[in-house]
PDB file of C-alpha atoms in Angstrom:
ATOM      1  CA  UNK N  25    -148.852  15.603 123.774  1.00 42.00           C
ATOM      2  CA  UNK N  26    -149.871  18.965 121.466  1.00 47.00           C
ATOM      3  CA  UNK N  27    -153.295  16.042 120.606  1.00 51.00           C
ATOM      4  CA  UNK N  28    -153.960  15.613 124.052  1.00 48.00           C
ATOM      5  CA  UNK N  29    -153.694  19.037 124.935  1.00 48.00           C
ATOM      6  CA  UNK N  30    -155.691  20.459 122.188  1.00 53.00           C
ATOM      7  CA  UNK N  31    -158.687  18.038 123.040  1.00 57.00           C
ATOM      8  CA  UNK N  32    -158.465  18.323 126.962  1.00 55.00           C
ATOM      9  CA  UNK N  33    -157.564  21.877 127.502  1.00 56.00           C
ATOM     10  CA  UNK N  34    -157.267  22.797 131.246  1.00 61.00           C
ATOM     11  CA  UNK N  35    -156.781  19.026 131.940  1.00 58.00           C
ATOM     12  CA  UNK N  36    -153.281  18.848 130.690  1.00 57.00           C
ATOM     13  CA  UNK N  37    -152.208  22.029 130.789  1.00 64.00           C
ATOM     14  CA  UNK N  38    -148.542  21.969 132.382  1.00 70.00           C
ATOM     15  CA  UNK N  39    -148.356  18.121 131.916  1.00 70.00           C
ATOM     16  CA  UNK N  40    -146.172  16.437 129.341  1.00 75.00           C
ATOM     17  CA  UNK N  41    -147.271  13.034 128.181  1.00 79.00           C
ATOM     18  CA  UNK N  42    -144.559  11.007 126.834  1.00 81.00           C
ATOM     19  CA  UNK N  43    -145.247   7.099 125.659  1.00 84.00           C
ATOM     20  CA  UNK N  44    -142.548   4.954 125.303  1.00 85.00           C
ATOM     21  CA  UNK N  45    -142.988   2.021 123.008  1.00 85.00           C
ATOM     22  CA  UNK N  46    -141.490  -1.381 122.976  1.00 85.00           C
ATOM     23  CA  UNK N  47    -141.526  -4.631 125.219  1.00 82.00           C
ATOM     24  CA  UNK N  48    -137.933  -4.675 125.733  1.00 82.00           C
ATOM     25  CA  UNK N  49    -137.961  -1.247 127.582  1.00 86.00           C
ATOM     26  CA  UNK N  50    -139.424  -2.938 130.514  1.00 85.00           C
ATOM     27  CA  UNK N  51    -136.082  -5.116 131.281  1.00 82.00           C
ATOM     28  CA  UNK N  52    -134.524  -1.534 132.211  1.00 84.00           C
ATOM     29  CA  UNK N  53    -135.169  -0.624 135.972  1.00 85.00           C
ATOM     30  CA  UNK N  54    -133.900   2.612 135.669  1.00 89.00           C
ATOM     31  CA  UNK N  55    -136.488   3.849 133.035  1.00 86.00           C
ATOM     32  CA  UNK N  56    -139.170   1.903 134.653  1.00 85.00           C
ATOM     33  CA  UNK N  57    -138.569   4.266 137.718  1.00 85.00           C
ATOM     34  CA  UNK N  58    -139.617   7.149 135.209  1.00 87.00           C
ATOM     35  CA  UNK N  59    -142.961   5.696 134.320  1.00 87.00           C
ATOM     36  CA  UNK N  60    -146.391   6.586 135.787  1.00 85.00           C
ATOM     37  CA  UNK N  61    -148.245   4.064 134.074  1.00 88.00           C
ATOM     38  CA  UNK N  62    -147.564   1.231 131.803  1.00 90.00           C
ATOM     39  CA  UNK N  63    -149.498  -0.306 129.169  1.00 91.00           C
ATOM     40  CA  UNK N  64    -149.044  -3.488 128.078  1.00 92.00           C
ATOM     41  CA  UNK N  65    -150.348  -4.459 124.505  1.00 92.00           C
ATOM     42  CA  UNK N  66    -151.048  -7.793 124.330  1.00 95.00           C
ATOM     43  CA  UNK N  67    -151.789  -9.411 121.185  1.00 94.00           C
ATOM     44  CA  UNK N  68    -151.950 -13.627 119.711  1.00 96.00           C
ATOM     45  CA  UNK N  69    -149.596 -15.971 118.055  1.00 97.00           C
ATOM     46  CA  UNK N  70    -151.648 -15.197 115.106  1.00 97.00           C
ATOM     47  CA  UNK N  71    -151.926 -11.733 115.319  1.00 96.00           C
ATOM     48  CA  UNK N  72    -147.845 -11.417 116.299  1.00 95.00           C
ATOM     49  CA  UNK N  73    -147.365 -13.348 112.520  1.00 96.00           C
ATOM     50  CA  UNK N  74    -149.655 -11.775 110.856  1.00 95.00           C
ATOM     51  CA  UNK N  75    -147.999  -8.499 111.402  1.00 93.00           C
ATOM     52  CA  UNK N  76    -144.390  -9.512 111.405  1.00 94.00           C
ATOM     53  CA  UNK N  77    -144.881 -10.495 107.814  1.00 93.00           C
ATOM     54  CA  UNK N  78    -146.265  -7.393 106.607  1.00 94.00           C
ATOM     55  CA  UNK N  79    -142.281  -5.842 107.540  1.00 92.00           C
ATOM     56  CA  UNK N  80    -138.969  -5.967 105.854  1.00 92.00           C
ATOM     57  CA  UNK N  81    -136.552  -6.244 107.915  1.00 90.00           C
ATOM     58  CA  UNK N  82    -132.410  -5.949 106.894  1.00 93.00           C
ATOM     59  CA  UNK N  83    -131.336  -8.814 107.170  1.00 93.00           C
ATOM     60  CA  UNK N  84    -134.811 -10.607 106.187  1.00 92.00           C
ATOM     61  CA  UNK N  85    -135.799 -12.908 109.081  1.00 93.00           C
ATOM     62  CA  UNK N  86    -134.462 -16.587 108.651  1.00 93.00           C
ATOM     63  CA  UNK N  87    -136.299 -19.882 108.657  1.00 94.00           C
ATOM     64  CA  UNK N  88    -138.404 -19.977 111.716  1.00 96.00           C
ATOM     65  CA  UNK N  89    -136.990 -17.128 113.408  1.00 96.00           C
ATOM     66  CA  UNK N  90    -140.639 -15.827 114.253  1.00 96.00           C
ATOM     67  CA  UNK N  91    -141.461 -19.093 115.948  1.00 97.00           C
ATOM     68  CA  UNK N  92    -137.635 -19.837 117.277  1.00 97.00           C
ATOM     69  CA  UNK N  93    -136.858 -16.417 119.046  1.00 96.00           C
ATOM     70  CA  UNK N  94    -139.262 -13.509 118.421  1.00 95.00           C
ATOM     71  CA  UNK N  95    -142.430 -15.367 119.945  1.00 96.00           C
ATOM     72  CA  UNK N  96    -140.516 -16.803 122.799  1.00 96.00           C
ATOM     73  CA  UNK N  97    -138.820 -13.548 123.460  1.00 93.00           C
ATOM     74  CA  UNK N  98    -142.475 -12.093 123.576  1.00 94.00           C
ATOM     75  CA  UNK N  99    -143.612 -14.577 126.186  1.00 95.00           C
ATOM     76  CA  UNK N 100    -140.514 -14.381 127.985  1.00 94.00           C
ATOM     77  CA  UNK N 101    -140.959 -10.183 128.722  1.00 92.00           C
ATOM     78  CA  UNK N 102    -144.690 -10.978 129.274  1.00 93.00           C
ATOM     79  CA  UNK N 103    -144.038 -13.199 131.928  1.00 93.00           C
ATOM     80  CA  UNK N 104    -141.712 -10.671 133.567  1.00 90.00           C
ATOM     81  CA  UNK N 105    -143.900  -7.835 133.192  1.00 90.00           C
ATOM     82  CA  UNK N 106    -146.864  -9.745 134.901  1.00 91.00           C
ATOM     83  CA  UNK N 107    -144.389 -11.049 137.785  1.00 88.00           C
ATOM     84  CA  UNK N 108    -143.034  -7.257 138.117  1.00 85.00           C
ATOM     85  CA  UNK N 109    -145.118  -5.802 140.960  1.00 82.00           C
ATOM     86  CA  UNK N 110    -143.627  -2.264 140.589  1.00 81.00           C
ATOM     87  CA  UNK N 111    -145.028  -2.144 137.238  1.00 84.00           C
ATOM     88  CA  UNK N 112    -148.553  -2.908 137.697  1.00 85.00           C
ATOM     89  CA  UNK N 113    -149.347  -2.982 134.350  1.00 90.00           C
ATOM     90  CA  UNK N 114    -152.651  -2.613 132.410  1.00 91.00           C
ATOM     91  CA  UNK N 115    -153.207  -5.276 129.776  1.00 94.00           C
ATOM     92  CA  UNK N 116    -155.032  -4.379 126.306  1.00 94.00           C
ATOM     93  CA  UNK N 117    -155.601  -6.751 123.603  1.00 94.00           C
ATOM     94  CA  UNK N 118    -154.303  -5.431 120.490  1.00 92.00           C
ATOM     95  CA  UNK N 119    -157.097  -7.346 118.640  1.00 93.00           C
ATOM     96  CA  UNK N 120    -158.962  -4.253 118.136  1.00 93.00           C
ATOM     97  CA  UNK N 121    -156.478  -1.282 117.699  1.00 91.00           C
ATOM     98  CA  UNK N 122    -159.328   1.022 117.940  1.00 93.00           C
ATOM     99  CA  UNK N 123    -160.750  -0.352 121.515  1.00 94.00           C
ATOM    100  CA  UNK N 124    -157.101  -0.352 122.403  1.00 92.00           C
ATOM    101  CA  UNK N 125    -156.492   3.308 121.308  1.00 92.00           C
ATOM    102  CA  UNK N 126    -159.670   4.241 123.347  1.00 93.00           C
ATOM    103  CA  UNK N 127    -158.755   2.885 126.295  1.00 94.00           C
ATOM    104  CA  UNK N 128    -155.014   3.766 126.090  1.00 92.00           C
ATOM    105  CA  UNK N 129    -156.341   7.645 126.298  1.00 90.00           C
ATOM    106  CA  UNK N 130    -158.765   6.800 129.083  1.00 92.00           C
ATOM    107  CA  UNK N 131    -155.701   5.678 130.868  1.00 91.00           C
ATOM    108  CA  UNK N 132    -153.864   8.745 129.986  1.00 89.00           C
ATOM    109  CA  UNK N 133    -156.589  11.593 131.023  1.00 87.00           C
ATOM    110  CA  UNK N 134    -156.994   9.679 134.712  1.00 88.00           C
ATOM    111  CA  UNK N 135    -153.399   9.337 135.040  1.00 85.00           C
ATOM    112  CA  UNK N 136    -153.375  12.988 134.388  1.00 83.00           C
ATOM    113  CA  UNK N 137    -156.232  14.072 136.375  1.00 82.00           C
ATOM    114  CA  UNK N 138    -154.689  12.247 139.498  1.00 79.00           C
ATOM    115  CA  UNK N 139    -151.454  14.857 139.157  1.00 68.00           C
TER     116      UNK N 139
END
């Protein structure tokens, strides 16, 4: 939040902005209860590959286990979020992490403008 606050001044001033990353947070009613917006970051097959092969993970992911159980597990939390009316979720592509930043601050400043 000290980034926010520095840029927008008056605008934030006895706010705290706290993001909370990760899909699988979204299966957990209680924290959902906590949130005053949520984000989804979408992104492609592709994309989803692309990136998961830049990591190392301990252990190393097996044969397939991208296209067996992390890609599936992505659509499966996807399809809950967008059937989760209590969330009401706004979608970015993560195609363009830039356009995605932008808009994620947007989001932020009118979500803190409406407090």
């Amino acid at each position: 939040s000290s980034g926010i606050n520095a840029e927008y001044g008056e605008m934030t001033k006895g706010h705290s902005v706290i993001i909370v990353e990760g899909h699988l947070v979204l299966n957990f009613p209680p924290l959902i209860e906590l949130f005053d917006k949520t984000i989804f970051i979408t992104l492609s097959y592709d994309l989803a590959h692309k990136r998961r092969l830049t990591r190392t993970y301990d252990p190393a992911d097996g044969p397939g286990y991208f296209e067996n159980v992390v890609w599936p597990g992505y659509l499966i939390i996807l399809d809950e979020v967008k059937g989760n009316d209590k969330l009401n979720p706004t979608f970015l592509d993560a195609a363009d992490p830039d356009v995605a930043y932008k808009r994620v601050e947007e989001i932020v400043m009118k979500t803190l403008a409406r407090k």
